[in-house]
mmCIF file with all atom_site columns, C-alpha atoms in Angstrom:
data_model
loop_
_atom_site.group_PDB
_atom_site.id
_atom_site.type_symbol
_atom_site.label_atom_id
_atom_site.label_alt_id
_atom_site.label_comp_id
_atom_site.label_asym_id
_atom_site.label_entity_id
_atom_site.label_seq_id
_atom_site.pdbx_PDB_ins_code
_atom_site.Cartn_x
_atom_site.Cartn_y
_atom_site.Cartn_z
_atom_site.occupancy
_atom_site.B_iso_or_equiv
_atom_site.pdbx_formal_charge
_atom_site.auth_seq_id
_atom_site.auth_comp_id
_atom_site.auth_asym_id
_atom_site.auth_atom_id
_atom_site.pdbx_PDB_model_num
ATOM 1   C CA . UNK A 1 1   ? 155.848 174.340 -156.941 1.00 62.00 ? 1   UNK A CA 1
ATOM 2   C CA . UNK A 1 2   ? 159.474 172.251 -156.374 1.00 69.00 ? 2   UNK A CA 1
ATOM 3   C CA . UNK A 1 3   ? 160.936 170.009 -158.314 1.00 81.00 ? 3   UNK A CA 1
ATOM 4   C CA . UNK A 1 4   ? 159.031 166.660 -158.235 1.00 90.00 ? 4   UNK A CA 1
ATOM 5   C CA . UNK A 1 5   ? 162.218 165.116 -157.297 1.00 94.00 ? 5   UNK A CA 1
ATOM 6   C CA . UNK A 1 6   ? 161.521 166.115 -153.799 1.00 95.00 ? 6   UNK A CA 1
ATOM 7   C CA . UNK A 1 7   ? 157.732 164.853 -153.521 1.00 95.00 ? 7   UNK A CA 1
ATOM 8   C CA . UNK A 1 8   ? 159.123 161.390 -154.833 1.00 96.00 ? 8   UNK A CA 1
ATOM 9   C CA . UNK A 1 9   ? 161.943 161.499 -152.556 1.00 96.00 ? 9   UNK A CA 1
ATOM 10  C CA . UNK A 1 10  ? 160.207 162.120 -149.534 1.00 96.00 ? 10  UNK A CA 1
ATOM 11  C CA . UNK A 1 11  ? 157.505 158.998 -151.287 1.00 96.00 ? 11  UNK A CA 1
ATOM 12  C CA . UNK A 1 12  ? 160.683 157.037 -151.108 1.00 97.00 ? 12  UNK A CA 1
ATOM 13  C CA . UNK A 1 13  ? 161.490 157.360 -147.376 1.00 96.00 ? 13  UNK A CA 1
ATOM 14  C CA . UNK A 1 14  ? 158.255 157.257 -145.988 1.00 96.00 ? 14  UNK A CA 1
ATOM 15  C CA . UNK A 1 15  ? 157.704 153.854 -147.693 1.00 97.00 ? 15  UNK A CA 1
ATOM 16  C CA . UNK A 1 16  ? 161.104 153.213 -146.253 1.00 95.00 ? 16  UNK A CA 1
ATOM 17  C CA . UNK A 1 17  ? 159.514 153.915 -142.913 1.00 95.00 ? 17  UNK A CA 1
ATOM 18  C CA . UNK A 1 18  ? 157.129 151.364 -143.351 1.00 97.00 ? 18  UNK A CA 1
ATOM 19  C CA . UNK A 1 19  ? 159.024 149.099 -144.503 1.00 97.00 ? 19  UNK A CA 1
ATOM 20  C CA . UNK A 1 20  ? 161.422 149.148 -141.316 1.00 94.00 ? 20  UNK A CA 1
ATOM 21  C CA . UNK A 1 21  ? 158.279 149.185 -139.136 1.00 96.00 ? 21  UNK A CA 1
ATOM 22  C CA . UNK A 1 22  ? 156.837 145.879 -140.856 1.00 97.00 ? 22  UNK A CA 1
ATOM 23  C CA . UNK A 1 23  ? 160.027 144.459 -140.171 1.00 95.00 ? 23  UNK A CA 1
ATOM 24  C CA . UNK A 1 24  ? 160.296 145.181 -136.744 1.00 94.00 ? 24  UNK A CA 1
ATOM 25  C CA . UNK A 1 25  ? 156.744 143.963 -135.917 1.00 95.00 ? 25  UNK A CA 1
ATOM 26  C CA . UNK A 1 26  ? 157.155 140.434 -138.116 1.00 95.00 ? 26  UNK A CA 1
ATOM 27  C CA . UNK A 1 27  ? 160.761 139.822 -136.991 1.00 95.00 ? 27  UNK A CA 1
ATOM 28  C CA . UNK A 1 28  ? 161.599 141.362 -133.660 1.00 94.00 ? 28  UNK A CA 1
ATOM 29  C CA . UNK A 1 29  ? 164.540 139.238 -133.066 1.00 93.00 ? 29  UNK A CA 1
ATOM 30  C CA . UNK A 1 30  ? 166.301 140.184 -136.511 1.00 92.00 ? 30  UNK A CA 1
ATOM 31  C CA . UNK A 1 31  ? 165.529 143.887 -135.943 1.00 91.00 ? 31  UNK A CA 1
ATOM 32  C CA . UNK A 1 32  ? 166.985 144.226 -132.869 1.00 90.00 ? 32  UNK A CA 1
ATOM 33  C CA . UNK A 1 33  ? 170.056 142.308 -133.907 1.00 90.00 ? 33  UNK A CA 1
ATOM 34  C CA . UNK A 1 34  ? 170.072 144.688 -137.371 1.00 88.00 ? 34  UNK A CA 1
ATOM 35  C CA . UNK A 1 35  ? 169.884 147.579 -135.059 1.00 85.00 ? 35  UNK A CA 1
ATOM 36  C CA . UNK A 1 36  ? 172.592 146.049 -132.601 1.00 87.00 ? 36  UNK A CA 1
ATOM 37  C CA . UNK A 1 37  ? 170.347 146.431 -129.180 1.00 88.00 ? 37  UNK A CA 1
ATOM 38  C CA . UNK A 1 38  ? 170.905 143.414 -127.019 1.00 88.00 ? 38  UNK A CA 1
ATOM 39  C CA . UNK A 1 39  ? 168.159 140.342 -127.185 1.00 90.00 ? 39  UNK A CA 1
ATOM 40  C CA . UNK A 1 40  ? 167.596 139.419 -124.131 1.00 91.00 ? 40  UNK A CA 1
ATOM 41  C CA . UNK A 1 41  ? 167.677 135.394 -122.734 1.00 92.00 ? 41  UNK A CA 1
ATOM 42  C CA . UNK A 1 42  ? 165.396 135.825 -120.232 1.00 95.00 ? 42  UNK A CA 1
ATOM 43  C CA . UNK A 1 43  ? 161.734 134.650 -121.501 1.00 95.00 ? 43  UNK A CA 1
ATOM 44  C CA . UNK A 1 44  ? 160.159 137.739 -119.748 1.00 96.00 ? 44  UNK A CA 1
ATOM 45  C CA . UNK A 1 45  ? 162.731 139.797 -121.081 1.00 94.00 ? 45  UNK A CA 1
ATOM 46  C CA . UNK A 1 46  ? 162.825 138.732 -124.551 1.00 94.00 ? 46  UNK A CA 1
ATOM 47  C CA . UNK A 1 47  ? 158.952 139.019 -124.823 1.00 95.00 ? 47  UNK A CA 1
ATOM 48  C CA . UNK A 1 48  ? 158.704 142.722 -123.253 1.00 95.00 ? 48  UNK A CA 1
ATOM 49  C CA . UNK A 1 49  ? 161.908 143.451 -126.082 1.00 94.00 ? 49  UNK A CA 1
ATOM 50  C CA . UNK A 1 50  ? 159.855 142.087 -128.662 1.00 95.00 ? 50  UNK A CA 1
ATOM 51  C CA . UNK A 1 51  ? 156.558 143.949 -127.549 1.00 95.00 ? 51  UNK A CA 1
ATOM 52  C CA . UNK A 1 52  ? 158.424 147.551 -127.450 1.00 93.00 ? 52  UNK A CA 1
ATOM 53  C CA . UNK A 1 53  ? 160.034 146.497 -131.236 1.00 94.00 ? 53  UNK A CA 1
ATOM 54  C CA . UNK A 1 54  ? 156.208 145.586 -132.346 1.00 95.00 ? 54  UNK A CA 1
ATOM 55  C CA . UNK A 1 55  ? 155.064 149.630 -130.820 1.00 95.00 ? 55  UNK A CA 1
ATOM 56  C CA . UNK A 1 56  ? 158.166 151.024 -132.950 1.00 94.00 ? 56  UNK A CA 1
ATOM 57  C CA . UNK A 1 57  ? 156.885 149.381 -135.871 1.00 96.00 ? 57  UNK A CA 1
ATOM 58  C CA . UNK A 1 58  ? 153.544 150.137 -135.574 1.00 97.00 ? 58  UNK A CA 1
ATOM 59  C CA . UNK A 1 59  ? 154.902 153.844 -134.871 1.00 96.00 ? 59  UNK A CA 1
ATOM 60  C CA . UNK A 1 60  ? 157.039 153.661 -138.054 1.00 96.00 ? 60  UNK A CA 1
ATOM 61  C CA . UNK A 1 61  ? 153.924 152.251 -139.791 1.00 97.00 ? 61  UNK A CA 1
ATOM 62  C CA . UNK A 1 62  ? 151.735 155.075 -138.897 1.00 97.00 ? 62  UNK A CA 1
ATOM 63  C CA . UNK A 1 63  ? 153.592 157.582 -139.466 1.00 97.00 ? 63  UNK A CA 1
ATOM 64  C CA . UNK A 1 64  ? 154.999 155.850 -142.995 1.00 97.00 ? 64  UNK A CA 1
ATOM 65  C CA . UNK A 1 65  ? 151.427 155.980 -144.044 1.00 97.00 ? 65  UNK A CA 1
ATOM 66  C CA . UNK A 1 66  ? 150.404 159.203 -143.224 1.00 97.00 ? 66  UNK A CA 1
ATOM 67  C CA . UNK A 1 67  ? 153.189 160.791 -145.294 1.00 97.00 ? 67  UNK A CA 1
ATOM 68  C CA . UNK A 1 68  ? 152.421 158.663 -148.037 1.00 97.00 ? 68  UNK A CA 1
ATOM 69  C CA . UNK A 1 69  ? 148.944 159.772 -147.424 1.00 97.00 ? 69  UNK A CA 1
ATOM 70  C CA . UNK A 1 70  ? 149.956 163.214 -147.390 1.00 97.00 ? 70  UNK A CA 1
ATOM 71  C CA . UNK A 1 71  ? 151.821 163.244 -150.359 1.00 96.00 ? 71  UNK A CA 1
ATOM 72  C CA . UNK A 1 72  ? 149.085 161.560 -152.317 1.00 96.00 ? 72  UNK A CA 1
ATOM 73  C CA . UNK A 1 73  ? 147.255 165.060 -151.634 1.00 96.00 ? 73  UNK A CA 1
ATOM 74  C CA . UNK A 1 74  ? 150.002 166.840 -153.312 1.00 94.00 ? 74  UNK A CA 1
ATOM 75  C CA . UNK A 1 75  ? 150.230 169.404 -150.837 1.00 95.00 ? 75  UNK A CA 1
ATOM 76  C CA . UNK A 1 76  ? 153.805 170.399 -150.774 1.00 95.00 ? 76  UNK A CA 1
ATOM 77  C CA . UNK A 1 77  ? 154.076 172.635 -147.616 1.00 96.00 ? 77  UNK A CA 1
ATOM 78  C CA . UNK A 1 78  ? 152.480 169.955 -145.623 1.00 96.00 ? 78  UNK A CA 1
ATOM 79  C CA . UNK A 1 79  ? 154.251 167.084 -146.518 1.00 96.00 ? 79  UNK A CA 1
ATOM 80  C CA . UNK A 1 80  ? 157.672 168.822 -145.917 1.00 97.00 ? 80  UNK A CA 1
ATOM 81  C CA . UNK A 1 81  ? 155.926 169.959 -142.020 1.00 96.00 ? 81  UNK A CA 1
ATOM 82  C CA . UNK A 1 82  ? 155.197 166.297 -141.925 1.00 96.00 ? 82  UNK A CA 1
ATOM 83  C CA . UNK A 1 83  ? 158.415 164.998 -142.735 1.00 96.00 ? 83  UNK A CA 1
ATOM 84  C CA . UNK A 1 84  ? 159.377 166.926 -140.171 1.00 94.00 ? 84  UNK A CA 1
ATOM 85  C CA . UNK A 1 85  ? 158.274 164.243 -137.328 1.00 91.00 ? 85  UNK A CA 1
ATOM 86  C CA . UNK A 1 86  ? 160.797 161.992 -139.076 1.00 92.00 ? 86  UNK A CA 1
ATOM 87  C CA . UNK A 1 87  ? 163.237 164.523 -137.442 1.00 94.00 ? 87  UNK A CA 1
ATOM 88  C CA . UNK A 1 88  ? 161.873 163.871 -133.994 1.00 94.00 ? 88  UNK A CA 1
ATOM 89  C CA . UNK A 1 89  ? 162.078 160.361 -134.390 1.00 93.00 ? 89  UNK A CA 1
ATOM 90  C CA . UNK A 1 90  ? 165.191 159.953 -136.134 1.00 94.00 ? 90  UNK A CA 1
ATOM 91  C CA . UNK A 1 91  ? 166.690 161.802 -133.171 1.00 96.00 ? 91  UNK A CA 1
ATOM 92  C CA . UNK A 1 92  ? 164.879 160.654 -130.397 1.00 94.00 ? 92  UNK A CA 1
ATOM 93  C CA . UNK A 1 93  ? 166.126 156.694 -131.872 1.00 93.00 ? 93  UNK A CA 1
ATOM 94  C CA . UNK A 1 94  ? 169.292 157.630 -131.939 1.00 94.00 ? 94  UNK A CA 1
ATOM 95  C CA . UNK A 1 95  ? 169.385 158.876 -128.126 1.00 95.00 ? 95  UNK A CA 1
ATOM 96  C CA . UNK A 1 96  ? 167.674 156.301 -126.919 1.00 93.00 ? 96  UNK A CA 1
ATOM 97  C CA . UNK A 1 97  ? 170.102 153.742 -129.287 1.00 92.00 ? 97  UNK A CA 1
ATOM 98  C CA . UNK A 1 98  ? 173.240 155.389 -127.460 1.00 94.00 ? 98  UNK A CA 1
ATOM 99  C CA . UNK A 1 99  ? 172.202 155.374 -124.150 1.00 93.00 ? 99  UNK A CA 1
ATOM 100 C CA . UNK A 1 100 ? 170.644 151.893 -124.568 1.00 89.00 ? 100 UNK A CA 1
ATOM 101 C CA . UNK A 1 101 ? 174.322 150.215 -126.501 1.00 90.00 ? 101 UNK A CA 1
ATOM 102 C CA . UNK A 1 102 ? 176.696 153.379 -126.056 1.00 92.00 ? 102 UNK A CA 1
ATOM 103 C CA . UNK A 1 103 ? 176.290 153.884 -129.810 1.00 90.00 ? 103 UNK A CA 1
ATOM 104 C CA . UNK A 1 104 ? 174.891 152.973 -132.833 1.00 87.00 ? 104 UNK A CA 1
ATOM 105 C CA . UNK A 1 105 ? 173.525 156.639 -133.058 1.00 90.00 ? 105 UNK A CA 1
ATOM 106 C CA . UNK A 1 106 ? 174.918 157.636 -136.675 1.00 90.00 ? 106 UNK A CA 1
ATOM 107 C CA . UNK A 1 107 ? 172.387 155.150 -138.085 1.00 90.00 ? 107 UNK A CA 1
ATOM 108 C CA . UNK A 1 108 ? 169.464 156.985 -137.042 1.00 92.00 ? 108 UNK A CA 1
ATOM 109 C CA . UNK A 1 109 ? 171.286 160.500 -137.001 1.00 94.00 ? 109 UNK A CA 1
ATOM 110 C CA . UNK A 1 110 ? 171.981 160.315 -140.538 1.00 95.00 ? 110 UNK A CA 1
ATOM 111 C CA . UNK A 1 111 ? 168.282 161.039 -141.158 1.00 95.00 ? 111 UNK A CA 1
ATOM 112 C CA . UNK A 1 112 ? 167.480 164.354 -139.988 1.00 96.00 ? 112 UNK A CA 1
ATOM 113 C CA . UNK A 1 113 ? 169.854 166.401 -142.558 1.00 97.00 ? 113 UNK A CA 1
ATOM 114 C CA . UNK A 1 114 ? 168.619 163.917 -145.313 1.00 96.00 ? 114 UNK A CA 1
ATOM 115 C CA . UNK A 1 115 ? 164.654 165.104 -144.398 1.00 97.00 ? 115 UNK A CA 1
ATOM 116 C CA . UNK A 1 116 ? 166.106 168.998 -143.719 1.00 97.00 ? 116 UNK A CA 1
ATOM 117 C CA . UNK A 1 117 ? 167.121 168.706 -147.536 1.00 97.00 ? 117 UNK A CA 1
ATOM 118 C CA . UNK A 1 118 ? 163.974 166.812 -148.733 1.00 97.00 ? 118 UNK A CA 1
ATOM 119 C CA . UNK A 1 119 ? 162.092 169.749 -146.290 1.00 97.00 ? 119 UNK A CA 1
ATOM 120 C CA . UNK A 1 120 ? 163.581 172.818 -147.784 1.00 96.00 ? 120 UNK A CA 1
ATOM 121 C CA . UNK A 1 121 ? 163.371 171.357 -151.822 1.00 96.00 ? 121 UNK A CA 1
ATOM 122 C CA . UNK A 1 122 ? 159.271 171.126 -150.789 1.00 96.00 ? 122 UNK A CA 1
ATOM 123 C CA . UNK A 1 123 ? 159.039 174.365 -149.124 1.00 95.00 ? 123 UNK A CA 1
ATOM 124 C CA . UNK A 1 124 ? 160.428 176.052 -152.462 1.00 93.00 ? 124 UNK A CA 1
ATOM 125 C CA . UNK A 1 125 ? 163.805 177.257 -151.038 1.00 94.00 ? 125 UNK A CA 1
ATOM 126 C CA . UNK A 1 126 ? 165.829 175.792 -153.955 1.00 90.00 ? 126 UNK A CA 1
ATOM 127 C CA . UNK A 1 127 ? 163.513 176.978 -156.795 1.00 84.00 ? 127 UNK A CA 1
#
């Protein structure tokens, strides 16, 4: 068994998850501005913008609640394989976010070696 510093950390960014994806679905227009993408003037535009930010925060949702979901099982190995489709997304965001604005990556890129911590502290490597 790890430390329970790493069960409550990975508690902490999976609510963060959710978080960010309730933000994205209620305020579109803030999120993209927070996240520096472009909002669009054009109606048709703006509304299409707003319906892809509403599918990332339902994504962040869902996956935010299953890893609080998980963790409430207290299975350790699992929640650290879990976290590790934060990695995917984390990275995938931050591709998308530079080839989308030319940058802004860092913001999402920061995440993977946080989780790859929080990862290896649940699979026992630090015990």
């Amino acid at each position: 068994m790890s430390h329970p510093f790493f069960a409550n950390a990975s508690l902490f960014l999976s609510t963060g998850l959710v978080l960010l994806g309730l933000n994205g679905m209620i305020r579109p227009e803030a999120h993209l501005w927070a996240l520096q993408f472009p909002v669009p003037v054009d109606p048709t535009a703006k509304k299409l913008s707003y319906a892809l930010m509403r599918i990332w925060g339902v994504r962040n949702i869902a996956v935010g609640s299953l890893l609080t979901l998980i963790w409430k099982t207290g299975d350790e190995k699992l929640l650290a394989t879990g976290l590790g489709a934060g990695i995917a997304l984390a990275t995938t965001d931050g591709f998308v976010s530079r080839m989308l604005i030319g940058g802004g990556e860092t913001q999402h890129w920061i995440v993977p070696p946080i989780l790859g911590v929080v990862m290896a502290g649940l699979y026992g490597w630090f015990d």
